[in-house]
């Protein structure tokens, strides 16, 4: 459903991405790992249409991505919630932008929040929420417009281990329910294994895909306890250690 | 109704009164009347229509000026802060004229706008407007780009960026400038009211000073202080209403 062809991007003469090609199937997920500062966020910005690539093109279901739109939701590295809007208004923002009436968008936003386990905090402001709650709100915000593709930029990196695990499972469950494909950038190899049907390892700048791993055990909550996963992690780790 | 601010005011008035009392005793009580005499004169002045006429004139001038300043400087600051081309054009003018003490233009304003309220209001508005303009512009420039990305990533247009990011992020800066500007506004008000008028608290003070009627003079001074405090509280209230999210950090 998503195809990236020979993407390139430079900032100030410095190549950040070079010749990045990959594809993502319907009902698939892709986890991207790479060294810090290599250009993972830049790649997601290109995929979302927020930034135009210098070279190459991005196709969603065969049509080029012309700019940000309702089909693709991106969760920015630090959630991207607006501090001056209440929780429910933040979630409803994507619907508001699309011209959905006030009553309907608030109702849909509330239901989406409840689905993600946040009820009764509608009128609070993001600053009053814990990191984990803010992340749930950000996920609700991305889900509520029923996108066809989700992009997540290190969504759980600033959370404590337990909350992170819980939210990883929440995302996995949401994926199982709706099968909305997503691209997830992460620093954690374990997270990549839990959430990526395929795992793409990027090189240091200029970033390009070095290897793509298949993850046949993907989808199970207890994947980290399996032998196959253990071997995959070991292989991932040695690839990463050679590269970075 | 929260009584804390009132209590705080009462305490401050009490302390200032004690200092005043000490100073009045030291100076012999002619130039500086005793605070209880001044207070008595103030309260009896407050029972006269004349005092309230002066007060109302002053209040009208300063409130009109503040509204004028805010309604022109805030949008302009927002525009300069968010559209680099406009900023490149206007910023040199603003920052080269910023250090000029605008108050020296009062004679020019009196010539241009006549001796009525227009010149006075324009003078206060100009001085306050500069503060609001510069503060708002800098505030808008400092908005983190992630908020623009956030709205744009949802497919938001320029109009949405304005409504969802620029406006709410700029409001606290505009209101803080307004609140902090109340002091300067009342000071300028006093100055412009000491010329070419027979109405307003500034006139009342200077007139009583000329007549060596120090009790009336202090009634005017206290009246002007009351006006300043009221304006500050109103601006403070508006800021808290419009920017509720700014003041919730420590709750919850
Ligand atoms: N708008 C921009 N202008 C100039 N340089 C940029 C811009 N955006 C990113 N860069 C540069 O591109 C490089 C890659 O940045 P990017 O944020 O994509 O890295 P990342 O892989 O997401 O890093 P991290 O893992 O720390 O989040 C960095 O060196 C960064 O300085
Ligand atoms: Mg990043």
JSON list of C-alpha atoms in Angstrom, two decimals, chain B residues 87-169:
[
{"chain": "B", "resi": 87, "resn": "UNK", "atom": "CA", "xyz": [8.72, 41.32, 9.38]},
{"chain": "B", "resi": 88, "resn": "UNK", "atom": "CA", "xyz": [11.68, 42.06, 7.10]},
{"chain": "B", "resi": 89, "resn": "UNK", "atom": "CA", "xyz": [9.83, 45.13, 5.89]},
{"chain": "B", "resi": 90, "resn": "UNK", "atom": "CA", "xyz": [8.59, 46.52, 9.21]},
{"chain": "B", "resi": 91, "resn": "UNK", "atom": "CA", "xyz": [11.09, 45.34, 11.82]},
{"chain": "B", "resi": 92, "resn": "UNK", "atom": "CA", "xyz": [13.77, 47.93, 10.92]},
{"chain": "B", "resi": 93, "resn": "UNK", "atom": "CA", "xyz": [11.25, 50.73, 11.41]},
{"chain": "B", "resi": 94, "resn": "UNK", "atom": "CA", "xyz": [10.05, 49.35, 14.70]},
{"chain": "B", "resi": 95, "resn": "UNK", "atom": "CA", "xyz": [13.45, 48.73, 16.19]},
{"chain": "B", "resi": 96, "resn": "UNK", "atom": "CA", "xyz": [15.04, 52.00, 15.03]},
{"chain": "B", "resi": 97, "resn": "UNK", "atom": "CA", "xyz": [12.19, 54.01, 16.51]},
{"chain": "B", "resi": 98, "resn": "UNK", "atom": "CA", "xyz": [11.84, 51.85, 19.62]},
{"chain": "B", "resi": 99, "resn": "UNK", "atom": "CA", "xyz": [14.41, 53.71, 21.77]},
{"chain": "B", "resi": 100, "resn": "UNK", "atom": "CA", "xyz": [12.94, 57.15, 20.94]},
{"chain": "B", "resi": 101, "resn": "UNK", "atom": "CA", "xyz": [11.00, 58.42, 23.95]},
{"chain": "B", "resi": 102, "resn": "UNK", "atom": "CA", "xyz": [7.59, 58.71, 22.31]},
{"chain": "B", "resi": 103, "resn": "UNK", "atom": "CA", "xyz": [6.36, 61.09, 25.01]},
{"chain": "B", "resi": 104, "resn": "UNK", "atom": "CA", "xyz": [8.36, 63.95, 23.45]},
{"chain": "B", "resi": 105, "resn": "UNK", "atom": "CA", "xyz": [5.96, 63.76, 20.52]},
{"chain": "B", "resi": 106, "resn": "UNK", "atom": "CA", "xyz": [3.13, 65.06, 22.69]},
{"chain": "B", "resi": 107, "resn": "UNK", "atom": "CA", "xyz": [3.37, 68.64, 21.34]},
{"chain": "B", "resi": 108, "resn": "UNK", "atom": "CA", "xyz": [3.26, 67.26, 17.81]},
{"chain": "B", "resi": 109, "resn": "UNK", "atom": "CA", "xyz": [0.22, 65.18, 18.69]},
{"chain": "B", "resi": 110, "resn": "UNK", "atom": "CA", "xyz": [-1.49, 68.20, 20.22]},
{"chain": "B", "resi": 111, "resn": "UNK", "atom": "CA", "xyz": [-0.85, 70.13, 17.02]},
{"chain": "B", "resi": 112, "resn": "UNK", "atom": "CA", "xyz": [-2.03, 67.25, 14.86]},
{"chain": "B", "resi": 113, "resn": "UNK", "atom": "CA", "xyz": [-5.05, 66.06, 16.80]},
{"chain": "B", "resi": 114, "resn": "UNK", "atom": "CA", "xyz": [-6.03, 69.19, 18.66]},
{"chain": "B", "resi": 115, "resn": "UNK", "atom": "CA", "xyz": [-6.39, 69.71, 22.38]},
{"chain": "B", "resi": 116, "resn": "UNK", "atom": "CA", "xyz": [-9.20, 67.18, 22.89]},
{"chain": "B", "resi": 117, "resn": "UNK", "atom": "CA", "xyz": [-9.04, 63.56, 23.97]},
{"chain": "B", "resi": 118, "resn": "UNK", "atom": "CA", "xyz": [-7.77, 62.26, 20.63]},
{"chain": "B", "resi": 119, "resn": "UNK", "atom": "CA", "xyz": [-4.20, 63.45, 21.12]},
{"chain": "B", "resi": 120, "resn": "UNK", "atom": "CA", "xyz": [-4.12, 62.10, 24.68]},
{"chain": "B", "resi": 121, "resn": "UNK", "atom": "CA", "xyz": [-5.50, 58.72, 23.74]},
{"chain": "B", "resi": 122, "resn": "UNK", "atom": "CA", "xyz": [-3.16, 58.49, 20.75]},
{"chain": "B", "resi": 123, "resn": "UNK", "atom": "CA", "xyz": [-0.15, 59.30, 22.95]},
{"chain": "B", "resi": 124, "resn": "UNK", "atom": "CA", "xyz": [-0.91, 56.57, 25.49]},
{"chain": "B", "resi": 125, "resn": "UNK", "atom": "CA", "xyz": [-1.82, 54.09, 22.75]},
{"chain": "B", "resi": 126, "resn": "UNK", "atom": "CA", "xyz": [1.43, 54.73, 20.89]},
{"chain": "B", "resi": 127, "resn": "UNK", "atom": "CA", "xyz": [3.60, 54.12, 23.92]},
{"chain": "B", "resi": 128, "resn": "UNK", "atom": "CA", "xyz": [1.70, 51.03, 25.09]},
{"chain": "B", "resi": 129, "resn": "UNK", "atom": "CA", "xyz": [1.30, 49.78, 21.52]},
{"chain": "B", "resi": 130, "resn": "UNK", "atom": "CA", "xyz": [5.06, 49.56, 21.06]},
{"chain": "B", "resi": 131, "resn": "UNK", "atom": "CA", "xyz": [5.36, 47.28, 24.08]},
{"chain": "B", "resi": 132, "resn": "UNK", "atom": "CA", "xyz": [2.54, 45.04, 22.93]},
{"chain": "B", "resi": 133, "resn": "UNK", "atom": "CA", "xyz": [3.81, 44.94, 19.36]},
{"chain": "B", "resi": 134, "resn": "UNK", "atom": "CA", "xyz": [7.37, 43.98, 20.23]},
{"chain": "B", "resi": 135, "resn": "UNK", "atom": "CA", "xyz": [6.37, 41.45, 22.89]},
{"chain": "B", "resi": 136, "resn": "UNK", "atom": "CA", "xyz": [3.80, 39.77, 20.65]},
{"chain": "B", "resi": 137, "resn": "UNK", "atom": "CA", "xyz": [6.12, 39.65, 17.67]},
{"chain": "B", "resi": 138, "resn": "UNK", "atom": "CA", "xyz": [8.95, 38.09, 19.68]},
{"chain": "B", "resi": 139, "resn": "UNK", "atom": "CA", "xyz": [6.51, 35.67, 21.31]},
{"chain": "B", "resi": 140, "resn": "UNK", "atom": "CA", "xyz": [5.15, 34.49, 17.98]},
{"chain": "B", "resi": 141, "resn": "UNK", "atom": "CA", "xyz": [8.66, 34.08, 16.60]},
{"chain": "B", "resi": 142, "resn": "UNK", "atom": "CA", "xyz": [9.51, 31.82, 19.52]},
{"chain": "B", "resi": 143, "resn": "UNK", "atom": "CA", "xyz": [6.62, 29.38, 18.95]},
{"chain": "B", "resi": 144, "resn": "UNK", "atom": "CA", "xyz": [8.09, 25.93, 18.51]},
{"chain": "B", "resi": 145, "resn": "UNK", "atom": "CA", "xyz": [7.76, 24.74, 14.89]},
{"chain": "B", "resi": 146, "resn": "UNK", "atom": "CA", "xyz": [6.45, 21.37, 16.10]},
{"chain": "B", "resi": 147, "resn": "UNK", "atom": "CA", "xyz": [3.05, 22.98, 16.72]},
{"chain": "B", "resi": 148, "resn": "UNK", "atom": "CA", "xyz": [2.82, 24.10, 13.10]},
{"chain": "B", "resi": 149, "resn": "UNK", "atom": "CA", "xyz": [3.84, 20.60, 11.98]},
{"chain": "B", "resi": 150, "resn": "UNK", "atom": "CA", "xyz": [1.23, 19.16, 14.29]},
{"chain": "B", "resi": 151, "resn": "UNK", "atom": "CA", "xyz": [-1.62, 21.09, 12.67]},
{"chain": "B", "resi": 152, "resn": "UNK", "atom": "CA", "xyz": [-0.27, 20.79, 9.15]},
{"chain": "B", "resi": 153, "resn": "UNK", "atom": "CA", "xyz": [0.16, 17.03, 9.52]},
{"chain": "B", "resi": 154, "resn": "UNK", "atom": "CA", "xyz": [-3.59, 16.77, 10.04]},
{"chain": "B", "resi": 155, "resn": "UNK", "atom": "CA", "xyz": [-4.11, 18.55, 6.76]},
{"chain": "B", "resi": 156, "resn": "UNK", "atom": "CA", "xyz": [-4.64, 21.98, 8.32]},
{"chain": "B", "resi": 157, "resn": "UNK", "atom": "CA", "xyz": [-4.49, 25.03, 6.08]},
{"chain": "B", "resi": 158, "resn": "UNK", "atom": "CA", "xyz": [-2.97, 28.45, 6.89]},
{"chain": "B", "resi": 159, "resn": "UNK", "atom": "CA", "xyz": [-6.29, 29.45, 8.40]},
{"chain": "B", "resi": 160, "resn": "UNK", "atom": "CA", "xyz": [-6.15, 26.48, 10.76]},
{"chain": "B", "resi": 161, "resn": "UNK", "atom": "CA", "xyz": [-2.56, 27.24, 11.69]},
{"chain": "B", "resi": 162, "resn": "UNK", "atom": "CA", "xyz": [-3.65, 30.77, 12.54]},
{"chain": "B", "resi": 163, "resn": "UNK", "atom": "CA", "xyz": [-6.63, 29.69, 14.63]},
{"chain": "B", "resi": 164, "resn": "UNK", "atom": "CA", "xyz": [-5.13, 26.65, 16.30]},
{"chain": "B", "resi": 165, "resn": "UNK", "atom": "CA", "xyz": [-1.52, 27.75, 16.86]},
{"chain": "B", "resi": 166, "resn": "UNK", "atom": "CA", "xyz": [-0.65, 31.38, 16.17]},
{"chain": "B", "resi": 167, "resn": "UNK", "atom": "CA", "xyz": [-3.56, 32.99, 17.94]},
{"chain": "B", "resi": 168, "resn": "UNK", "atom": "CA", "xyz": [-3.63, 30.89, 21.12]},
{"chain": "B", "resi": 169, "resn": "UNK", "atom": "CA", "xyz": [0.16, 30.92, 21.42]}
]
